[in-house]
């Protein structure tokens, strides 16, 4: 699988997509940049891309083994993965197991409270609108996805949560919430895409309750790199090689 020269298809806040010689396949490269609050806050640390890429690769492999369709094919280098080229559904799907972040304010429930069942939320991917939360009627009006597709995404998101919750628990991590994205591959299948790591999930240490994810950066808690390294160690199974 060769990357084509001048092959940049898309550059986002945390990742770059490159075309390959196979139109069905692209390379997803993880950058060392960190952004929050719709890119108003910016940061970076060396090695962050490789850490997140390998966390994501480990989780995508696990999900694929358990029957969840994913875009991941293989690791190309420590911070690049070979994936199915997807046509993305323009929605962010948030799955929540505990109250945190925007939900604390929205419902007036203290941070950390366990939800009696996983709560799903939909956000419309539109930077210029600030990725607003939308409901099924809004999604119908905007024709972003049919009801049947939303049901399929919901089932896949809940299944992903059901697989990841015990995986993290066995490694001393609490999955508070996460953001997932889905898209269509060249065979017309709906698959889980994007990334799953400390940029897109809230993960707390089960022993101390310490936040290990991007909230360290968002909330200026310090030791951002160390938090990501702890997630890596628990998920990948060994310390980050320096
Ligand atoms: N999230 C994300 N990208 C976004 C917004 C949220 O990956 O653009 C993740 C976030 O890291 C958290 C979950 O989605 O794990 C729920 O985030 P929340 O709605 O609480 O928003 P936030 O507090 O980040 O504004």
PDB file of C-alpha atoms and ligand atoms in Angstrom:
ATOM      1  CA  UNK A   1       0.000   0.000   0.000  1.00  0.00           C
ATOM      2  CA  UNK A   2       1.850   3.090  -1.180  1.00  0.00           C
ATOM      3  CA  UNK A   3       1.063   6.581  -0.118  1.00  0.00           C
ATOM      4  CA  UNK A   4       0.687   8.745  -3.199  1.00  0.00           C
ATOM      5  CA  UNK A   5       2.829  11.872  -3.591  1.00  0.00           C
ATOM      6  CA  UNK A   6       0.904  15.031  -2.618  1.00  0.00           C
ATOM      7  CA  UNK A   7      -1.651  12.699  -1.224  1.00  0.00           C
ATOM      8  CA  UNK A   8      -3.156  14.827   1.546  1.00  0.00           C
ATOM      9  CA  UNK A   9      -6.913  14.370   1.351  1.00  0.00           C
ATOM     10  CA  UNK A  10      -7.809  16.182   4.535  1.00  0.00           C
ATOM     11  CA  UNK A  11      -6.048  17.776   7.467  1.00  0.00           C
ATOM     12  CA  UNK A  12      -7.983  18.137  10.704  1.00  0.00           C
ATOM     13  CA  UNK A  13      -7.095  19.351  14.192  1.00  0.00           C
ATOM     14  CA  UNK A  14      -5.503  16.090  15.335  1.00  0.00           C
ATOM     15  CA  UNK A  15      -5.155  13.932  12.210  1.00  0.00           C
ATOM     16  CA  UNK A  16      -4.195  13.974   8.534  1.00  0.00           C
ATOM     17  CA  UNK A  17      -5.641  11.630   5.906  1.00  0.00           C
ATOM     18  CA  UNK A  18      -3.509  10.573   2.932  1.00  0.00           C
ATOM     19  CA  UNK A  19      -4.617   8.828  -0.255  1.00  0.00           C
ATOM     20  CA  UNK A  20      -2.961   5.564  -1.248  1.00  0.00           C
ATOM     21  CA  UNK A  21      -2.674   3.755  -4.547  1.00  0.00           C
ATOM     22  CA  UNK A  22      -5.852   1.888  -3.585  1.00  0.00           C
ATOM     23  CA  UNK A  23      -8.931   4.181  -3.755  1.00  0.00           C
ATOM     24  CA  UNK A  24     -10.666   2.072  -1.090  1.00  0.00           C
ATOM     25  CA  UNK A  25      -7.879   2.625   1.436  1.00  0.00           C
ATOM     26  CA  UNK A  26      -6.368   5.705   3.142  1.00  0.00           C
ATOM     27  CA  UNK A  27      -3.700   6.388   5.751  1.00  0.00           C
ATOM     28  CA  UNK A  28      -4.701   8.156   8.951  1.00  0.00           C
ATOM     29  CA  UNK A  29      -1.791   9.987  10.612  1.00  0.00           C
ATOM     30  CA  UNK A  30      -2.085  11.169  14.216  1.00  0.00           C
ATOM     31  CA  UNK A  31      -0.580  14.600  14.948  1.00  0.00           C
ATOM     32  CA  UNK A  32       1.110  15.702  18.170  1.00  0.00           C
ATOM     33  CA  UNK A  33      -1.293  18.682  18.392  1.00  0.00           C
ATOM     34  CA  UNK A  34      -3.972  19.044  21.030  1.00  0.00           C
ATOM     35  CA  UNK A  35      -6.969  21.335  20.654  1.00  0.00           C
ATOM     36  CA  UNK A  36     -10.001  22.070  22.789  1.00  0.00           C
ATOM     37  CA  UNK A  37     -13.065  24.320  22.731  1.00  0.00           C
ATOM     38  CA  UNK A  38     -13.405  24.175  18.935  1.00  0.00           C
ATOM     39  CA  UNK A  39      -9.637  24.812  18.492  1.00  0.00           C
ATOM     40  CA  UNK A  40      -9.636  28.044  20.534  1.00  0.00           C
ATOM     41  CA  UNK A  41      -7.139  26.382  22.877  1.00  0.00           C
ATOM     42  CA  UNK A  42      -4.064  24.772  21.330  1.00  0.00           C
ATOM     43  CA  UNK A  43      -1.181  22.704  22.631  1.00  0.00           C
ATOM     44  CA  UNK A  44       1.215  19.976  21.605  1.00  0.00           C
ATOM     45  CA  UNK A  45       3.582  17.414  23.037  1.00  0.00           C
ATOM     46  CA  UNK A  46       6.070  15.174  21.284  1.00  0.00           C
ATOM     47  CA  UNK A  47       4.819  11.619  20.966  1.00  0.00           C
ATOM     48  CA  UNK A  48       1.128  12.317  21.515  1.00  0.00           C
ATOM     49  CA  UNK A  49       0.215  11.199  17.977  1.00  0.00           C
ATOM     50  CA  UNK A  50       1.991   7.854  18.360  1.00  0.00           C
ATOM     51  CA  UNK A  51       0.413   7.266  21.781  1.00  0.00           C
ATOM     52  CA  UNK A  52      -3.114   7.905  20.521  1.00  0.00           C
ATOM     53  CA  UNK A  53      -2.573   5.952  17.302  1.00  0.00           C
ATOM     54  CA  UNK A  54      -1.504   2.841  19.202  1.00  0.00           C
ATOM     55  CA  UNK A  55      -4.267   3.148  21.797  1.00  0.00           C
ATOM     56  CA  UNK A  56      -6.793   3.444  18.955  1.00  0.00           C
ATOM     57  CA  UNK A  57      -5.248   0.519  17.068  1.00  0.00           C
ATOM     58  CA  UNK A  58      -5.458  -1.706  20.169  1.00  0.00           C
ATOM     59  CA  UNK A  59      -9.108  -0.786  20.759  1.00  0.00           C
ATOM     60  CA  UNK A  60     -10.110  -1.164  17.097  1.00  0.00           C
ATOM     61  CA  UNK A  61      -8.492  -4.626  16.999  1.00  0.00           C
ATOM     62  CA  UNK A  62     -10.390  -5.636  20.125  1.00  0.00           C
ATOM     63  CA  UNK A  63     -13.687  -4.338  18.727  1.00  0.00           C
ATOM     64  CA  UNK A  64     -13.119  -6.084  15.381  1.00  0.00           C
ATOM     65  CA  UNK A  65     -12.426  -9.387  17.189  1.00  0.00           C
ATOM     66  CA  UNK A  66     -15.756  -8.971  18.967  1.00  0.00           C
ATOM     67  CA  UNK A  67     -17.622  -8.385  15.715  1.00  0.00           C
ATOM     68  CA  UNK A  68     -17.913  -4.592  15.559  1.00  0.00           C
ATOM     69  CA  UNK A  69     -17.181  -3.409  12.002  1.00  0.00           C
ATOM     70  CA  UNK A  70     -14.287  -0.922  12.081  1.00  0.00           C
ATOM     71  CA  UNK A  71     -12.289   1.054   9.494  1.00  0.00           C
ATOM     72  CA  UNK A  72      -8.919  -0.073  10.959  1.00  0.00           C
ATOM     73  CA  UNK A  73      -6.792  -2.421   8.837  1.00  0.00           C
ATOM     74  CA  UNK A  74      -3.210  -2.245  10.151  1.00  0.00           C
ATOM     75  CA  UNK A  75      -0.565  -0.033  11.720  1.00  0.00           C
ATOM     76  CA  UNK A  76       1.713   1.519   9.112  1.00  0.00           C
ATOM     77  CA  UNK A  77       4.075   3.215  11.597  1.00  0.00           C
ATOM     78  CA  UNK A  78       3.749   4.181  15.272  1.00  0.00           C
ATOM     79  CA  UNK A  79       1.530   7.139  14.373  1.00  0.00           C
ATOM     80  CA  UNK A  80      -0.057   6.059  11.104  1.00  0.00           C
ATOM     81  CA  UNK A  81      -2.759   3.511  10.484  1.00  0.00           C
ATOM     82  CA  UNK A  82      -4.114   2.033   7.277  1.00  0.00           C
ATOM     83  CA  UNK A  83      -7.910   2.306   7.242  1.00  0.00           C
ATOM     84  CA  UNK A  84     -10.914   1.876   4.949  1.00  0.00           C
ATOM     85  CA  UNK A  85     -11.759   5.073   3.122  1.00  0.00           C
ATOM     86  CA  UNK A  86     -15.112   6.160   4.555  1.00  0.00           C
ATOM     87  CA  UNK A  87     -17.846   8.537   3.614  1.00  0.00           C
ATOM     88  CA  UNK A  88     -18.582   9.914   7.072  1.00  0.00           C
ATOM     89  CA  UNK A  89     -22.020  10.372   8.604  1.00  0.00           C
ATOM     90  CA  UNK A  90     -21.733  14.018   9.773  1.00  0.00           C
ATOM     91  CA  UNK A  91     -22.622  13.168  13.379  1.00  0.00           C
ATOM     92  CA  UNK A  92     -20.640  12.756  16.576  1.00  0.00           C
ATOM     93  CA  UNK A  93     -22.155  10.070  18.766  1.00  0.00           C
ATOM     94  CA  UNK A  94     -21.452  10.513  22.472  1.00  0.00           C
ATOM     95  CA  UNK A  95     -21.953   7.558  24.831  1.00  0.00           C
ATOM     96  CA  UNK A  96     -21.993   8.381  28.534  1.00  0.00           C
ATOM     97  CA  UNK A  97     -21.702   6.084  31.555  1.00  0.00           C
ATOM     98  CA  UNK A  98     -21.133   8.810  34.153  1.00  0.00           C
ATOM     99  CA  UNK A  99     -21.916  12.510  34.330  1.00  0.00           C
ATOM    100  CA  UNK A 100     -19.086  14.819  33.215  1.00  0.00           C
ATOM    101  CA  UNK A 101     -18.348  17.791  30.984  1.00  0.00           C
ATOM    102  CA  UNK A 102     -21.304  19.457  29.319  1.00  0.00           C
ATOM    103  CA  UNK A 103     -23.809  17.043  30.940  1.00  0.00           C
ATOM    104  CA  UNK A 104     -22.919  18.318  34.420  1.00  0.00           C
ATOM    105  CA  UNK A 105     -24.162  21.757  33.421  1.00  0.00           C
ATOM    106  CA  UNK A 106     -27.046  20.582  31.244  1.00  0.00           C
ATOM    107  CA  UNK A 107     -28.693  18.376  33.900  1.00  0.00           C
ATOM    108  CA  UNK A 108     -27.320  19.899  37.100  1.00  0.00           C
ATOM    109  CA  UNK A 109     -26.050  16.508  38.293  1.00  0.00           C
ATOM    110  CA  UNK A 110     -22.624  16.425  39.981  1.00  0.00           C
ATOM    111  CA  UNK A 111     -19.623  15.170  38.029  1.00  0.00           C
ATOM    112  CA  UNK A 112     -18.882  11.496  38.438  1.00  0.00           C
ATOM    113  CA  UNK A 113     -22.430  10.309  39.196  1.00  0.00           C
ATOM    114  CA  UNK A 114     -23.142   6.956  37.530  1.00  0.00           C
ATOM    115  CA  UNK A 115     -25.955   6.897  34.969  1.00  0.00           C
ATOM    116  CA  UNK A 116     -28.378   3.976  35.379  1.00  0.00           C
ATOM    117  CA  UNK A 117     -28.012   3.170  31.652  1.00  0.00           C
ATOM    118  CA  UNK A 118     -25.661   4.419  28.900  1.00  0.00           C
ATOM    119  CA  UNK A 119     -26.931   7.719  27.540  1.00  0.00           C
ATOM    120  CA  UNK A 120     -26.522   8.463  23.822  1.00  0.00           C
ATOM    121  CA  UNK A 121     -26.314  11.993  22.418  1.00  0.00           C
ATOM    122  CA  UNK A 122     -26.007  13.189  18.822  1.00  0.00           C
ATOM    123  CA  UNK A 123     -23.972  16.199  17.717  1.00  0.00           C
ATOM    124  CA  UNK A 124     -24.034  17.704  14.225  1.00  0.00           C
ATOM    125  CA  UNK A 125     -20.458  17.967  12.876  1.00  0.00           C
ATOM    126  CA  UNK A 126     -20.368  21.611  11.805  1.00  0.00           C
ATOM    127  CA  UNK A 127     -17.429  23.642  13.107  1.00  0.00           C
ATOM    128  CA  UNK A 128     -19.079  26.921  12.030  1.00  0.00           C
ATOM    129  CA  UNK A 129     -22.081  26.102  14.267  1.00  0.00           C
ATOM    130  CA  UNK A 130     -19.883  24.783  17.102  1.00  0.00           C
ATOM    131  CA  UNK A 131     -21.045  21.145  16.670  1.00  0.00           C
ATOM    132  CA  UNK A 132     -24.525  21.604  18.216  1.00  0.00           C
ATOM    133  CA  UNK A 133     -26.383  18.796  19.970  1.00  0.00           C
ATOM    134  CA  UNK A 134     -29.263  17.604  17.753  1.00  0.00           C
ATOM    135  CA  UNK A 135     -32.203  15.245  18.214  1.00  0.00           C
ATOM    136  CA  UNK A 136     -33.690  12.713  15.801  1.00  0.00           C
ATOM    137  CA  UNK A 137     -36.132  15.255  14.365  1.00  0.00           C
ATOM    138  CA  UNK A 138     -33.271  17.670  13.641  1.00  0.00           C
ATOM    139  CA  UNK A 139     -31.353  14.836  11.962  1.00  0.00           C
ATOM    140  CA  UNK A 140     -34.448  14.030   9.840  1.00  0.00           C
ATOM    141  CA  UNK A 141     -34.886  17.694   8.825  1.00  0.00           C
ATOM    142  CA  UNK A 142     -31.223  17.936   7.832  1.00  0.00           C
ATOM    143  CA  UNK A 143     -31.369  14.487   6.147  1.00  0.00           C
ATOM    144  CA  UNK A 144     -28.097  13.506   7.849  1.00  0.00           C
ATOM    145  CA  UNK A 145     -29.106   9.866   8.312  1.00  0.00           C
ATOM    146  CA  UNK A 146     -32.275   7.783   8.013  1.00  0.00           C
ATOM    147  CA  UNK A 147     -34.033   6.417  11.100  1.00  0.00           C
ATOM    148  CA  UNK A 148     -32.799   2.925  10.206  1.00  0.00           C
ATOM    149  CA  UNK A 149     -29.196   4.144  10.005  1.00  0.00           C
ATOM    150  CA  UNK A 150     -29.526   5.962  13.333  1.00  0.00           C
ATOM    151  CA  UNK A 151     -30.804   2.745  14.903  1.00  0.00           C
ATOM    152  CA  UNK A 152     -27.837   0.852  13.441  1.00  0.00           C
ATOM    153  CA  UNK A 153     -25.385   3.476  14.735  1.00  0.00           C
ATOM    154  CA  UNK A 154     -27.007   3.395  18.163  1.00  0.00           C
ATOM    155  CA  UNK A 155     -26.714  -0.402  18.332  1.00  0.00           C
ATOM    156  CA  UNK A 156     -23.038  -0.265  17.270  1.00  0.00           C
ATOM    157  CA  UNK A 157     -22.271   2.548  19.744  1.00  0.00           C
ATOM    158  CA  UNK A 158     -23.863   0.632  22.637  1.00  0.00           C
ATOM    159  CA  UNK A 159     -22.072  -2.571  21.637  1.00  0.00           C
ATOM    160  CA  UNK A 160     -18.756  -0.665  21.508  1.00  0.00           C
ATOM    161  CA  UNK A 161     -19.431   0.676  25.002  1.00  0.00           C
ATOM    162  CA  UNK A 162     -20.353  -2.817  26.268  1.00  0.00           C
ATOM    163  CA  UNK A 163     -17.006  -4.172  24.989  1.00  0.00           C
ATOM    164  CA  UNK A 164     -14.824  -1.277  26.147  1.00  0.00           C
ATOM    165  CA  UNK A 165     -16.298  -0.844  29.656  1.00  0.00           C
ATOM    166  CA  UNK A 166     -15.022  -4.211  31.011  1.00  0.00           C
ATOM    167  CA  UNK A 167     -11.776  -3.960  29.002  1.00  0.00           C
ATOM    168  CA  UNK A 168     -10.959  -0.670  30.721  1.00  0.00           C
ATOM    169  CA  UNK A 169     -12.307  -1.843  34.105  1.00  0.00           C
ATOM    170  CA  UNK A 170      -9.923  -4.833  34.097  1.00  0.00           C
ATOM    171  CA  UNK A 171      -7.097  -2.334  33.553  1.00  0.00           C
ATOM    172  CA  UNK A 172      -8.086  -0.001  36.391  1.00  0.00           C
ATOM    173  CA  UNK A 173      -9.770   2.601  34.182  1.00  0.00           C
ATOM    174  CA  UNK A 174     -13.282   4.048  34.312  1.00  0.00           C
ATOM    175  CA  UNK A 175     -14.827   4.889  30.934  1.00  0.00           C
ATOM    176  CA  UNK A 176     -16.828   8.010  31.816  1.00  0.00           C
ATOM    177  CA  UNK A 177     -17.837   8.882  28.247  1.00  0.00           C
ATOM    178  CA  UNK A 178     -16.585   8.787  24.667  1.00  0.00           C
ATOM    179  CA  UNK A 179     -17.278  10.235  21.247  1.00  0.00           C
ATOM    180  CA  UNK A 180     -17.633   7.906  18.262  1.00  0.00           C
ATOM    181  CA  UNK A 181     -17.955   8.535  14.531  1.00  0.00           C
ATOM    182  CA  UNK A 182     -19.285   6.257  11.815  1.00  0.00           C
ATOM    183  CA  UNK A 183     -19.070   6.121   8.033  1.00  0.00           C
ATOM    184  CA  UNK A 184     -19.712   4.043   4.928  1.00  0.00           C
ATOM    185  CA  UNK A 185     -16.872   2.009   3.417  1.00  0.00           C
ATOM    186  CA  UNK A 186     -16.495   1.188  -0.278  1.00  0.00           C
ATOM    187  CA  UNK A 187     -18.608  -1.980   0.106  1.00  0.00           C
ATOM    188  CA  UNK A 188     -21.499   0.087   1.481  1.00  0.00           C
ATOM    189  CA  UNK A 189     -21.125  -1.122   5.088  1.00  0.00           C
ATOM    190  CA  UNK A 190     -21.554   1.173   8.050  1.00  0.00           C
ATOM    191  CA  UNK A 191     -18.387   0.998  10.167  1.00  0.00           C
ATOM    192  CA  UNK A 192     -16.885   2.645  13.219  1.00  0.00           C
ATOM    193  CA  UNK A 193     -14.214   5.159  12.181  1.00  0.00           C
ATOM    194  CA  UNK A 194     -12.107   8.059  13.454  1.00  0.00           C
ATOM    195  CA  UNK A 195     -10.178   7.353  16.699  1.00  0.00           C
ATOM    196  CA  UNK A 196     -10.828   6.094  20.234  1.00  0.00           C
ATOM    197  CA  UNK A 197      -8.329   7.380  22.798  1.00  0.00           C
ATOM    198  CA  UNK A 198      -7.757  10.001  25.483  1.00  0.00           C
ATOM    199  CA  UNK A 199      -8.616  12.814  23.054  1.00  0.00           C
ATOM    200  CA  UNK A 200     -12.120  11.491  22.480  1.00  0.00           C
ATOM    201  CA  UNK A 201     -12.871   9.612  25.718  1.00  0.00           C
ATOM    202  CA  UNK A 202     -12.919  10.531  29.387  1.00  0.00           C
ATOM    203  CA  UNK A 203     -10.924   7.948  31.332  1.00  0.00           C
ATOM    204  CA  UNK A 204     -10.408   8.105  35.083  1.00  0.00           C
ATOM    205  CA  UNK A 205      -8.088   6.043  37.251  1.00  0.00           C
ATOM    206  CA  UNK A 206     -10.379   3.589  39.074  1.00  0.00           C
ATOM    207  CA  UNK A 207      -8.273   3.713  42.231  1.00  0.00           C
ATOM    208  CA  UNK A 208      -7.713   7.433  42.650  1.00  0.00           C
ATOM    209  CA  UNK A 209     -10.456   8.939  40.465  1.00  0.00           C
ATOM    210  CA  UNK A 210      -7.732  10.956  38.736  1.00  0.00           C
ATOM    211  CA  UNK A 211      -8.556  12.279  35.239  1.00  0.00           C
ATOM    212  CA  UNK A 212      -6.089  10.870  32.686  1.00  0.00           C
ATOM    213  CA  UNK A 213      -7.561  12.181  29.410  1.00  0.00           C
ATOM    214  CA  UNK A 214      -7.811  15.458  27.505  1.00  0.00           C
ATOM    215  CA  UNK A 215      -9.610  17.103  30.457  1.00  0.00           C
ATOM    216  CA  UNK A 216      -6.094  17.596  31.919  1.00  0.00           C
ATOM    217  CA  UNK A 217      -5.441  19.908  28.968  1.00  0.00           C
ATOM    218  CA  UNK A 218      -8.939  21.452  28.811  1.00  0.00           C
ATOM    219  CA  UNK A 219      -8.943  22.264  32.531  1.00  0.00           C
ATOM    220  CA  UNK A 220      -5.221  23.132  32.902  1.00  0.00           C
ATOM    221  CA  UNK A 221      -4.680  20.302  35.387  1.00  0.00           C
ATOM    222  CA  UNK A 222      -1.053  19.773  34.271  1.00  0.00           C
ATOM    223  CA  UNK A 223       0.895  16.581  33.422  1.00  0.00           C
ATOM    224  CA  UNK A 224      -1.063  16.079  30.202  1.00  0.00           C
ATOM    225  CA  UNK A 225       1.619  13.847  28.659  1.00  0.00           C
ATOM    226  CA  UNK A 226       1.801  11.669  31.788  1.00  0.00           C
ATOM    227  CA  UNK A 227      -1.976  11.161  31.683  1.00  0.00           C
ATOM    228  CA  UNK A 228      -1.877   9.977  28.060  1.00  0.00           C
ATOM    229  CA  UNK A 229       1.099   7.729  28.880  1.00  0.00           C
ATOM    230  CA  UNK A 230      -0.851   6.106  31.711  1.00  0.00           C
ATOM    231  CA  UNK A 231      -3.771   5.391  29.377  1.00  0.00           C
ATOM    232  CA  UNK A 232      -1.309   3.918  26.849  1.00  0.00           C
ATOM    233  CA  UNK A 233       0.328   1.685  29.461  1.00  0.00           C
ATOM    234  CA  UNK A 234      -2.986   0.264  30.646  1.00  0.00           C
ATOM    235  CA  UNK A 235      -4.508  -0.196  27.184  1.00  0.00           C
ATOM    236  CA  UNK A 236      -1.485  -1.312  25.139  1.00  0.00           C
ATOM    237  CA  UNK A 237       0.020  -3.291  28.025  1.00  0.00           C
ATOM    238  CA  UNK A 238       3.518  -1.839  28.328  1.00  0.00           C
ATOM    239  CA  UNK A 239       5.156   1.517  29.026  1.00  0.00           C
ATOM    240  CA  UNK A 240       5.699   4.059  26.244  1.00  0.00           C
ATOM    241  CA  UNK A 241       9.171   3.548  24.717  1.00  0.00           C
ATOM    242  CA  UNK A 242      11.108   6.804  24.785  1.00  0.00           C
TER     243      UNK A 242
HETATM  244  N1  LIG B   1     -15.799  14.911  22.648  1.00  0.00           N
HETATM  245  C1  LIG B   1     -14.988  14.827  21.535  1.00  0.00           C
HETATM  246  N2  LIG B   1     -15.051  15.820  20.606  1.00  0.00           N
HETATM  247  C2  LIG B   1     -15.874  16.889  20.724  1.00  0.00           C
HETATM  248  C3  LIG B   1     -16.704  16.979  21.872  1.00  0.00           C
HETATM  249  C4  LIG B   1     -16.643  15.966  22.802  1.00  0.00           C
HETATM  250  O1  LIG B   1     -14.230  13.872  21.379  1.00  0.00           O
HETATM  251  O2  LIG B   1     -15.890  17.747  19.813  1.00  0.00           O
HETATM  252  C5  LIG B   1     -15.750  13.846  23.662  1.00  0.00           C
HETATM  253  C6  LIG B   1     -15.183  14.320  24.982  1.00  0.00           C
HETATM  254  O3  LIG B   1     -13.782  14.087  25.031  1.00  0.00           O
HETATM  255  C7  LIG B   1     -15.907  13.459  25.966  1.00  0.00           C
HETATM  256  C8  LIG B   1     -17.258  13.182  25.318  1.00  0.00           C
HETATM  257  O4  LIG B   1     -17.070  13.449  23.929  1.00  0.00           O
HETATM  258  O5  LIG B   1     -15.215  12.242  26.137  1.00  0.00           O
HETATM  259  C9  LIG B   1     -18.379  14.016  25.866  1.00  0.00           C
HETATM  260  O6  LIG B   1     -18.025  15.363  25.812  1.00  0.00           O
HETATM  261  P1  LIG B   1     -18.986  16.531  26.375  1.00  0.00           P
HETATM  262  O7  LIG B   1     -20.267  16.504  25.645  1.00  0.00           O
HETATM  263  O8  LIG B   1     -19.045  16.458  27.838  1.00  0.00           O
HETATM  264  O9  LIG B   1     -18.294  17.822  25.853  1.00  0.00           O
HETATM  265  P2  LIG B   1     -17.154  18.711  26.414  1.00  0.00           P
HETATM  266  O10 LIG B   1     -17.174  18.629  27.896  1.00  0.00           O
HETATM  267  O11 LIG B   1     -15.914  18.133  25.806  1.00  0.00           O
HETATM  268  O12 LIG B   1     -17.538  20.013  25.855  1.00  0.00           O
END
